[in-house]
PDB file of C-alpha atoms in Angstrom:
ATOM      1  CA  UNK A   1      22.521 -28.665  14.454  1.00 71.00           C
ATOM      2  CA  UNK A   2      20.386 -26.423  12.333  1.00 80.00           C
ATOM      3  CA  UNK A   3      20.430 -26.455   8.674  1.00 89.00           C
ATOM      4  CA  UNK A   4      18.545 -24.495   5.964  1.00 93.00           C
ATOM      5  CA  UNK A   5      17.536 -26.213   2.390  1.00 94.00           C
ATOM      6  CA  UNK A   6      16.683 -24.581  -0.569  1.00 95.00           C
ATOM      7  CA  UNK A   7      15.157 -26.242  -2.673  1.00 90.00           C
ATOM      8  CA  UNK A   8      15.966 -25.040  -5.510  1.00 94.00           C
ATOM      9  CA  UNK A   9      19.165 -23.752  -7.071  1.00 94.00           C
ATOM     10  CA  UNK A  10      17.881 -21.704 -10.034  1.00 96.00           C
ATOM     11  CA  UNK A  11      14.632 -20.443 -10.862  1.00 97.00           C
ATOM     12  CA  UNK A  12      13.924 -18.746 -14.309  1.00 97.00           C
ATOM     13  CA  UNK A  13      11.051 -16.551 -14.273  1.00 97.00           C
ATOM     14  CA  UNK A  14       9.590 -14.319 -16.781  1.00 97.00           C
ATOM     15  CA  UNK A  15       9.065 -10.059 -16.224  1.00 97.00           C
ATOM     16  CA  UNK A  16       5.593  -9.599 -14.250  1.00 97.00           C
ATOM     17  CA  UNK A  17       5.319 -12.866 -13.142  1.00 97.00           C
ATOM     18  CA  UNK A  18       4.554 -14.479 -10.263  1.00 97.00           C
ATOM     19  CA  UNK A  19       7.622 -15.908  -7.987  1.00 97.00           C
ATOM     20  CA  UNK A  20       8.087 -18.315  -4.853  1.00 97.00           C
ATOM     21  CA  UNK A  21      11.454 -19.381  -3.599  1.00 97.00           C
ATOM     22  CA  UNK A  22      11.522 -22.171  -1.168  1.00 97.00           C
ATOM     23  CA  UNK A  23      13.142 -22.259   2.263  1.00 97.00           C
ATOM     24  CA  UNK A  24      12.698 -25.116   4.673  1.00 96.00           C
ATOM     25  CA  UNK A  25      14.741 -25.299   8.140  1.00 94.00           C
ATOM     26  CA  UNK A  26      15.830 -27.748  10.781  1.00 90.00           C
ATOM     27  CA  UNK A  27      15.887 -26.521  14.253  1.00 76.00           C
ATOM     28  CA  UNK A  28      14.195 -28.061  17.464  1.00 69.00           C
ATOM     29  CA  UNK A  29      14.223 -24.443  19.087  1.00 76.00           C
ATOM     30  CA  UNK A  30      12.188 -21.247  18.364  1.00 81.00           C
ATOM     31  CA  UNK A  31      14.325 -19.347  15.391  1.00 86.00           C
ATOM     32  CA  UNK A  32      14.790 -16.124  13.752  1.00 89.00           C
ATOM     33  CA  UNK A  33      14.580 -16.008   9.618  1.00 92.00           C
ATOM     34  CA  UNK A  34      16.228 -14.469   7.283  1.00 93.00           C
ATOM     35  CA  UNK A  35      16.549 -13.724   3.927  1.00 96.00           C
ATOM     36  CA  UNK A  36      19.186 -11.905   2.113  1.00 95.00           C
ATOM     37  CA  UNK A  37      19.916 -10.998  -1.770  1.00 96.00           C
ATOM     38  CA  UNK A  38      23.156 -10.716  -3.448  1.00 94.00           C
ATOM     39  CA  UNK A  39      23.516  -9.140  -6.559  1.00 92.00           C
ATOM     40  CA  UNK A  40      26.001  -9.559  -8.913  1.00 88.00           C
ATOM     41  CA  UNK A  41      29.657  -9.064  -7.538  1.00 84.00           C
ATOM     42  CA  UNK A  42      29.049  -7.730  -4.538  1.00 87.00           C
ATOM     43  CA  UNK A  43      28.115  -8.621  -0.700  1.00 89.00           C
ATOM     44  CA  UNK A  44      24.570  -9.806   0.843  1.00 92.00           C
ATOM     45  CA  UNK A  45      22.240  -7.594   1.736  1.00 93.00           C
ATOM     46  CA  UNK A  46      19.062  -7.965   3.992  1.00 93.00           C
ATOM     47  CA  UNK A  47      16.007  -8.390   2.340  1.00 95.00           C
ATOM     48  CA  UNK A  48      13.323  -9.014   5.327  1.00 94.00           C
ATOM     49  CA  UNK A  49      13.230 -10.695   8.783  1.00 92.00           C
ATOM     50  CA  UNK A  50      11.407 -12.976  10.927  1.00 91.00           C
ATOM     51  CA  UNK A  51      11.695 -12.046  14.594  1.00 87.00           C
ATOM     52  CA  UNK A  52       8.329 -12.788  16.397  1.00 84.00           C
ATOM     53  CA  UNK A  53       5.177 -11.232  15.995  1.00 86.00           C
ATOM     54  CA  UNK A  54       3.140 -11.256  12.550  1.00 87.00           C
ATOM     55  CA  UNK A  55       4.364 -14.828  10.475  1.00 89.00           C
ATOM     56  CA  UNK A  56       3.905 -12.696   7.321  1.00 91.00           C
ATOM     57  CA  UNK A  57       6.767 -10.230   7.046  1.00 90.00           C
ATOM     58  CA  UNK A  58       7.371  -7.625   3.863  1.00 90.00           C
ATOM     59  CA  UNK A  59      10.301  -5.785   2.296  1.00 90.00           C
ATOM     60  CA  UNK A  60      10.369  -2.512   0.755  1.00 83.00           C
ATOM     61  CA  UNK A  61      10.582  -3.867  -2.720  1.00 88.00           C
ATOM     62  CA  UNK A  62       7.308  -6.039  -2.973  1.00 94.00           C
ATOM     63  CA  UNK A  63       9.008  -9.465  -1.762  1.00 96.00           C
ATOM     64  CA  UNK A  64       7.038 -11.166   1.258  1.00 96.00           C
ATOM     65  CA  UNK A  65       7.848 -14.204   3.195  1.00 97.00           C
ATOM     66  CA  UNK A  66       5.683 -16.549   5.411  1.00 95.00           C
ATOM     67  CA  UNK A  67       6.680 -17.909   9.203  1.00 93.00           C
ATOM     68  CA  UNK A  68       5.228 -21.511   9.131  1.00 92.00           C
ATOM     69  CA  UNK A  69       6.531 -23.204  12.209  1.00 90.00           C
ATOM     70  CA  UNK A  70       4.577 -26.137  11.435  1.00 90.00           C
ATOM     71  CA  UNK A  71       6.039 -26.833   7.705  1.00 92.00           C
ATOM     72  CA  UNK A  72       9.168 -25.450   9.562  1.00 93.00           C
ATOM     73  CA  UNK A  73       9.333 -23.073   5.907  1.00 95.00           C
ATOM     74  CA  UNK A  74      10.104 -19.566   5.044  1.00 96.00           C
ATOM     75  CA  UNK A  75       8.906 -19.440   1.367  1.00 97.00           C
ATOM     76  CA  UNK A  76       9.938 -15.897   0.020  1.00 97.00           C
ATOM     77  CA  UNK A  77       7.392 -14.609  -2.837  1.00 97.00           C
ATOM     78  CA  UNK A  78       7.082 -11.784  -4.943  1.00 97.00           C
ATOM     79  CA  UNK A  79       3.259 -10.767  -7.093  1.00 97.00           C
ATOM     80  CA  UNK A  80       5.141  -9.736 -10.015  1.00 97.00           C
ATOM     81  CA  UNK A  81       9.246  -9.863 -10.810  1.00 97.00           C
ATOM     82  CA  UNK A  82      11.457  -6.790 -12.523  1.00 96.00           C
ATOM     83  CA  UNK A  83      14.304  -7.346 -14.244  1.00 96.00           C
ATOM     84  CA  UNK A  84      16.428  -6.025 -11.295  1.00 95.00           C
ATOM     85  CA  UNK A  85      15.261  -8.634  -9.509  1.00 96.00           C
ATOM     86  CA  UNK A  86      17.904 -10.846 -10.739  1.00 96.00           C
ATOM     87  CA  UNK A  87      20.129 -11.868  -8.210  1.00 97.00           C
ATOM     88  CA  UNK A  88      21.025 -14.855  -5.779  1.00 96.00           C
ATOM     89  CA  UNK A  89      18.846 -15.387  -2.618  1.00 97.00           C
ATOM     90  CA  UNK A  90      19.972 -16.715   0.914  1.00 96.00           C
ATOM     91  CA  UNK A  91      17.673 -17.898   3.490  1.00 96.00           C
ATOM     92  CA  UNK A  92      19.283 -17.966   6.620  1.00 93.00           C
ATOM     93  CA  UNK A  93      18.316 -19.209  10.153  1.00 91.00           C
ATOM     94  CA  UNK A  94      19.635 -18.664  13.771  1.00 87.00           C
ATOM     95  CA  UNK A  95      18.775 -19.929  17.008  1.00 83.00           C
ATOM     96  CA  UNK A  96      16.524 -17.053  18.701  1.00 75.00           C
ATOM     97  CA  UNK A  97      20.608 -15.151  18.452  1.00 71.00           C
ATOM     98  CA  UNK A  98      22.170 -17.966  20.441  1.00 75.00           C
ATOM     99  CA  UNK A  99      23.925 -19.439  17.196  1.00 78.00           C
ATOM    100  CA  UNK A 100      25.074 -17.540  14.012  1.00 83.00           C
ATOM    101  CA  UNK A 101      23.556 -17.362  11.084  1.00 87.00           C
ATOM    102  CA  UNK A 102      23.200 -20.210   9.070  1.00 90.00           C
ATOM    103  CA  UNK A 103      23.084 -20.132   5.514  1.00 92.00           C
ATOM    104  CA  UNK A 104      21.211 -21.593   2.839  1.00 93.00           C
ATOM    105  CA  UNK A 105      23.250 -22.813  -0.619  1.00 93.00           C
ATOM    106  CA  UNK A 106      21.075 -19.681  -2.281  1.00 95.00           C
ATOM    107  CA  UNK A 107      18.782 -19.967  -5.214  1.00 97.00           C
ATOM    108  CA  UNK A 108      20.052 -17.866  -8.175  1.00 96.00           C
ATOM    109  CA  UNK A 109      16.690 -15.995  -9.512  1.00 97.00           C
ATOM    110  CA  UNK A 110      16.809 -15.188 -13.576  1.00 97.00           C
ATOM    111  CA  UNK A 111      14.001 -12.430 -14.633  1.00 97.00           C
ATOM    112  CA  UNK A 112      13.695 -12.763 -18.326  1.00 96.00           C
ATOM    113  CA  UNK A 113      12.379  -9.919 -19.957  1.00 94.00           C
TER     114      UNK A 113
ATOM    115  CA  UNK B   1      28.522   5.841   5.301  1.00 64.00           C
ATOM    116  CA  UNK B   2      30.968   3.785   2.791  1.00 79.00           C
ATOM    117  CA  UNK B   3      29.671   0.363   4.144  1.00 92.00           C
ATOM    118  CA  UNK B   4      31.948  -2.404   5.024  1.00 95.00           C
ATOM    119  CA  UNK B   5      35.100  -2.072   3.111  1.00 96.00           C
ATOM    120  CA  UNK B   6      37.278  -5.099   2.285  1.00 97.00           C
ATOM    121  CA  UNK B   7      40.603  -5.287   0.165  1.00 96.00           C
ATOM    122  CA  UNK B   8      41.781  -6.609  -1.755  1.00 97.00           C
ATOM    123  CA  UNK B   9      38.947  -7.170  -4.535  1.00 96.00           C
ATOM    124  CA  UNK B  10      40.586  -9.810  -6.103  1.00 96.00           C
ATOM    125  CA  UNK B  11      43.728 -11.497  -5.198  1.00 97.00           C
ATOM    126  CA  UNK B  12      45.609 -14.402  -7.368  1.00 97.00           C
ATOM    127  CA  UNK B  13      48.603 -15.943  -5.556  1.00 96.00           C
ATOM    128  CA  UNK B  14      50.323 -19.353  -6.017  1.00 96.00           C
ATOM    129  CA  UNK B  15      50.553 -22.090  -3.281  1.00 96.00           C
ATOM    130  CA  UNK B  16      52.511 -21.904  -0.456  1.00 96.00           C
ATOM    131  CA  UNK B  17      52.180 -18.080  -0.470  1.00 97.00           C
ATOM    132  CA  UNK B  18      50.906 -15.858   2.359  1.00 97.00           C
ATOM    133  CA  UNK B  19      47.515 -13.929   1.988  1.00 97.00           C
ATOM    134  CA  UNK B  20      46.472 -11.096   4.053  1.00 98.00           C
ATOM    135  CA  UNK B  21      42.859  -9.887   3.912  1.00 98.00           C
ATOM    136  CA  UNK B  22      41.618  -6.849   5.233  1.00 98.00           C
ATOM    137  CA  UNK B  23      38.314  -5.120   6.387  1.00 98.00           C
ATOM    138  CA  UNK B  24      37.148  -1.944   7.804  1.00 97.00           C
ATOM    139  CA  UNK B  25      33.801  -2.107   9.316  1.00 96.00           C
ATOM    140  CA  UNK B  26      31.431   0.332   9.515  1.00 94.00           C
ATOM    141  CA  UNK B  27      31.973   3.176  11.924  1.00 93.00           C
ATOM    142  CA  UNK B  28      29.746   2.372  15.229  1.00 90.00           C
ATOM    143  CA  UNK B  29      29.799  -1.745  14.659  1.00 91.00           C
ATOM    144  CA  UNK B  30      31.336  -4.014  17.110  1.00 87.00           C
ATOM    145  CA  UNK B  31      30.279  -7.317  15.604  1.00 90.00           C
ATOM    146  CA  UNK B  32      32.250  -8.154  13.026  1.00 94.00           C
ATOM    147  CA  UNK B  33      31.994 -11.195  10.921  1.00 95.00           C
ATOM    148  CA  UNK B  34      34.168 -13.258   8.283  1.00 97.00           C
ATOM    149  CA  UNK B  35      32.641 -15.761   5.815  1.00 96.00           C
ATOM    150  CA  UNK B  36      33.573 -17.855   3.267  1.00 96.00           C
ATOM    151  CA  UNK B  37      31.795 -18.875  -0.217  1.00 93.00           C
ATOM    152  CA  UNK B  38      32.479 -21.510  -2.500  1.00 92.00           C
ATOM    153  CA  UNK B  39      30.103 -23.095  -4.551  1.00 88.00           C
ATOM    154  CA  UNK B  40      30.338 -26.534  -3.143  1.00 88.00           C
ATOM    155  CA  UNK B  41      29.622 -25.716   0.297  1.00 88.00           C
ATOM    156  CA  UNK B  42      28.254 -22.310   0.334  1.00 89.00           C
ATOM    157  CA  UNK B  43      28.782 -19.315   2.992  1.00 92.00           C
ATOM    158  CA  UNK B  44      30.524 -20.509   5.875  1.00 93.00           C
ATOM    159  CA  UNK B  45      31.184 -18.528   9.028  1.00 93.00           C
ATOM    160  CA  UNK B  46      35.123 -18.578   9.667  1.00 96.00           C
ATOM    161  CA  UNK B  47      35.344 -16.337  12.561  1.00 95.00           C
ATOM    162  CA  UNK B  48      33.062 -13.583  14.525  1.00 93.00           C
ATOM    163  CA  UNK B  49      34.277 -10.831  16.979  1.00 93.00           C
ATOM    164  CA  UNK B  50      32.782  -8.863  19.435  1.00 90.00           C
ATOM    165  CA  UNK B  51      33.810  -5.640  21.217  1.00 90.00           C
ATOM    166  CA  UNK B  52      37.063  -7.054  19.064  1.00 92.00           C
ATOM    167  CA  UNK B  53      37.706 -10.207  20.319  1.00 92.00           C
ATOM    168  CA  UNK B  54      36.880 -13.406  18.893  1.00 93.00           C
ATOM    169  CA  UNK B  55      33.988 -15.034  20.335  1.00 90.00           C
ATOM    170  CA  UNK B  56      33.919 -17.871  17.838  1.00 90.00           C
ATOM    171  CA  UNK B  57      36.528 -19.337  15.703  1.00 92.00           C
ATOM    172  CA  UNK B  58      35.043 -22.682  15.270  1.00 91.00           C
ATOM    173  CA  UNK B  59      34.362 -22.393  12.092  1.00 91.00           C
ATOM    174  CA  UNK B  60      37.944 -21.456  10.897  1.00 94.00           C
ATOM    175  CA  UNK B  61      39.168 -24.863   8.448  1.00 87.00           C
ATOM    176  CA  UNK B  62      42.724 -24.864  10.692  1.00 83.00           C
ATOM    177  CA  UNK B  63      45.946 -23.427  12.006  1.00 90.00           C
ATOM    178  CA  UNK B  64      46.493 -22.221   8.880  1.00 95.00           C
ATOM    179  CA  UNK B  65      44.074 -19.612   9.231  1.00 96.00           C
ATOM    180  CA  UNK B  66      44.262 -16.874  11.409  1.00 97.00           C
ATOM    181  CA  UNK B  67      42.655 -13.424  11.959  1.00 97.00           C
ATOM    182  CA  UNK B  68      43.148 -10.157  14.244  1.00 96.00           C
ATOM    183  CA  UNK B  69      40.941  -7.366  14.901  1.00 96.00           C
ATOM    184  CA  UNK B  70      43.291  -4.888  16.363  1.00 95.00           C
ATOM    185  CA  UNK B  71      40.809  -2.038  16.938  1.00 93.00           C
ATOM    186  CA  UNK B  72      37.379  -1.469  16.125  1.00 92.00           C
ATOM    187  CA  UNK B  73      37.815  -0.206  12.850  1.00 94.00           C
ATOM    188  CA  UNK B  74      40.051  -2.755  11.330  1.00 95.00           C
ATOM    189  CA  UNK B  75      40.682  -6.897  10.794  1.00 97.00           C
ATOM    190  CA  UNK B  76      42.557  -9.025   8.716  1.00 98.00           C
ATOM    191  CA  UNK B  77      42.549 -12.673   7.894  1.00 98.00           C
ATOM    192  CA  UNK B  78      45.379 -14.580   7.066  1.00 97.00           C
ATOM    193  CA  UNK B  79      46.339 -17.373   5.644  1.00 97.00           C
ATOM    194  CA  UNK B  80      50.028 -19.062   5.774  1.00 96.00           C
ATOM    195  CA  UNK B  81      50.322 -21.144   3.833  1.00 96.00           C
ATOM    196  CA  UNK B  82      47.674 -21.061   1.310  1.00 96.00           C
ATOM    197  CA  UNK B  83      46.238 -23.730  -1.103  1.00 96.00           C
ATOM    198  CA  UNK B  84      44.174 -24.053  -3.803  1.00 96.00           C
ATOM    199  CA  UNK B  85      41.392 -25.410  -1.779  1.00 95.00           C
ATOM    200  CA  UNK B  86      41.287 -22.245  -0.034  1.00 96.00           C
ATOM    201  CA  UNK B  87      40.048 -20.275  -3.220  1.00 97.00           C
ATOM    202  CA  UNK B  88      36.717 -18.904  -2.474  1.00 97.00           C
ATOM    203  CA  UNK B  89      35.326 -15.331  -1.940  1.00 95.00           C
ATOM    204  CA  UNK B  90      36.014 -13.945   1.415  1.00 97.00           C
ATOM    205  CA  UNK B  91      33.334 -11.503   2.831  1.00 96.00           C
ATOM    206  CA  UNK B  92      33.350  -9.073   6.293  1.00 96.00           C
ATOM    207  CA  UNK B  93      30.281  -8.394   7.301  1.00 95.00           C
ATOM    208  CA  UNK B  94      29.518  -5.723  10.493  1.00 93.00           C
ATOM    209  CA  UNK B  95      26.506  -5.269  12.727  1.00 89.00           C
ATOM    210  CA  UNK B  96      25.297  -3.080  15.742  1.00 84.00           C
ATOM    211  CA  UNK B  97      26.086  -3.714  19.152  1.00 69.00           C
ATOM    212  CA  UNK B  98      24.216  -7.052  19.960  1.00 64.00           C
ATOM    213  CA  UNK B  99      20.778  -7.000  20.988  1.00 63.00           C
ATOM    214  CA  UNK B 100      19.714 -10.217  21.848  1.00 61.00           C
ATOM    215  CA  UNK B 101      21.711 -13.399  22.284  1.00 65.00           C
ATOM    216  CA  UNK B 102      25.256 -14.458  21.952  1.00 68.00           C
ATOM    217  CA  UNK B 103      25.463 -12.936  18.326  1.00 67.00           C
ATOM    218  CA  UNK B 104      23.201 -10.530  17.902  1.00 64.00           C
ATOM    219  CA  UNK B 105      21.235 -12.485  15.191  1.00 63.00           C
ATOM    220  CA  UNK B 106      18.039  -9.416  15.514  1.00 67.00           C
ATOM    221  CA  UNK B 107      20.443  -7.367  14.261  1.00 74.00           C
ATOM    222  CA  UNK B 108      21.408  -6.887  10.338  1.00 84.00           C
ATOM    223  CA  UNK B 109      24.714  -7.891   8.949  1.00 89.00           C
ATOM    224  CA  UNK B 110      26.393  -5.724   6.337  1.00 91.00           C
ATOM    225  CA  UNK B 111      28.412  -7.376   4.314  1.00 93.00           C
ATOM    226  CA  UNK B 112      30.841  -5.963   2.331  1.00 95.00           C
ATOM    227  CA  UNK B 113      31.885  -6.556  -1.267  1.00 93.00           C
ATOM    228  CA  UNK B 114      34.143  -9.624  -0.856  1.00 95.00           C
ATOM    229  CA  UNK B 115      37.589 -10.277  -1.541  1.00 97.00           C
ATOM    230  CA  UNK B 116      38.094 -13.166  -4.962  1.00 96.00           C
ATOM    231  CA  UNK B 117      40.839 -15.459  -3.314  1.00 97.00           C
ATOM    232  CA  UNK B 118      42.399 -17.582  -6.565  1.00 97.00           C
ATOM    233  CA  UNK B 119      45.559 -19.743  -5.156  1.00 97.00           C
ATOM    234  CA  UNK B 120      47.000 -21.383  -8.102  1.00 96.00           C
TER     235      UNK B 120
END
C-alpha cells in the first residue's frame, strides 16, 4: 500500500527566508504527486503537480517541488517565505490515478515576521 | 463559481444522535469526494462517487456511516448513531470528469470548507 511521510510536523521560518518541506513516498509503481495548502479554517487547495514530464514542477506563488524517483521524495521549497505563507501543507500521492489520493499528516508552516 | 459548498460549518451534537452532512459540488463535477481529518490519523478518504455512484466506500469506518449522492449537484453523509470518536472535520471535495485512471488523480480536487463534527 502506498504511504506518504512528512517529515516534519512544524516548521518555523522567518519572513524572506529560505524554506524546504520534506515529502518522501512508498509506492512500487510509477506515481503522480501532489501537494496541497490549507489555510486556516478552510478546505485544501492545490498548490502544484507531478504528472510526467519535467521532475521540477512550479506554482504560481514561487513554491517549487522536485520529482526524485530515486530518493522516492517530493521536497516542496520556496527562495524566500511571506507572511501569507502560513498555512498547513499536504503532500499527497496516487498510483498513476488507479488509487486515490493519499495523504500526508501535513506540516504546519509558521512565517515569522 | 461558489466552489464546493458544505453545511453545516460546525455542528455539536451529543452521542447517540443522528448527523446529516451535506455538500453541493461544483456545477460541471462528477467526482465527488468525502474525507475525514483528525489529528491523529490525518485526511482519510471515506467515500468517492462517480457519475453519482459510489465507486469506493472502503474507506468508510462502518455501518454506521452512510452517504447518498442523489443527483449531481448534491450528497450527504450520515451518521446514525454517532460517537465521540467520530469528531473530526468532514470535507467534500469535487473534480472534473476523470481523465486518467479509476479516480481521476490528473485531475484537481476542490475541496470545500469542511464541516467541524463535535459529538459530545
Amino acid at each position: 500500500a502506498q504511504s506518504v511521510t512528512q517529515l516534519d510536523s512544524q516548521v518555523p521560518v522567518f519572513e524572506e527566508a529560505p524554506v524546504e518541506l520534506r515529502c518522501n513516498y512508498s509506492s512500487s509503481v510509477s506515481v503522480y504527486l501532489f501537494w496541497y495548502v490549507q489555510y486556516p479554517n478552510q478546505g485544501l487547495q492545490l498548490l502544484l503537480k507531478y504528472l510526467s514530464g519535467s521532475t521540477l514542477v512550479e506554482s504560481i506563488n514561487g513554491f517549487e517541488a522536485e520529482f526524485n524517483k530515486s530518493q522516492t521524495s517530493f521536497h516542496l521549497r520556496k527562495p524566500s517565505v511571506h507572511i501569507s505563507d502560513t498555512a498547513e501543507y499536504f503532500c499527497a500521492v496516487s498510483d498513476q490515478g488507479n488509487t486515490p489520493l493519499v495523504f500526508g499528516k501535513g506540516t504546519r508552516l509558521s512565517v515569522i515576521a | 463559481d461558489a466552489g464546493v459548498i458544505q453545511s453545516p460549518r460546525h455542528e455539536v451534537t451529543e452521542m447517540g444522535q443522528e448527523v446529516t452532512l451535506r455538500c453541493k459540488p461544483i456545477s460541471g463535477h462528477n467526482s465527488l469526494f468525502w474525507y475525514r481529518q483528525t489529528m491523529m490519523r490525518g485526511l482519510e478518504l471515506l467515500i468517492y462517487f462517480n457519475n453519482n455512484v459510489p465507486i469506493d466506500d472502503s474507506g468508510m469506518p462502518e455501518d454506521r456511516f452512510s452517504a447518498k449522492m442523489p443527483n449531481a449537484s448534491f450528497s450527504t453523509l450520515k451518521i446514525q448513531p454517532s460517537e465521540p470518536r467520530d469528531s473530526a472535520v468532514y470535507f467534500c471535495a469535487s473534480s472534473l470528469p476523470k481523465t486518467s485512471g479509476r479516480y481521476g488523480a490528473t485531475d484537481t480536487q476542490y475541496f470545500g470548507p469542511g464541516t467541524r463534527l463535535t459529538v459530545l
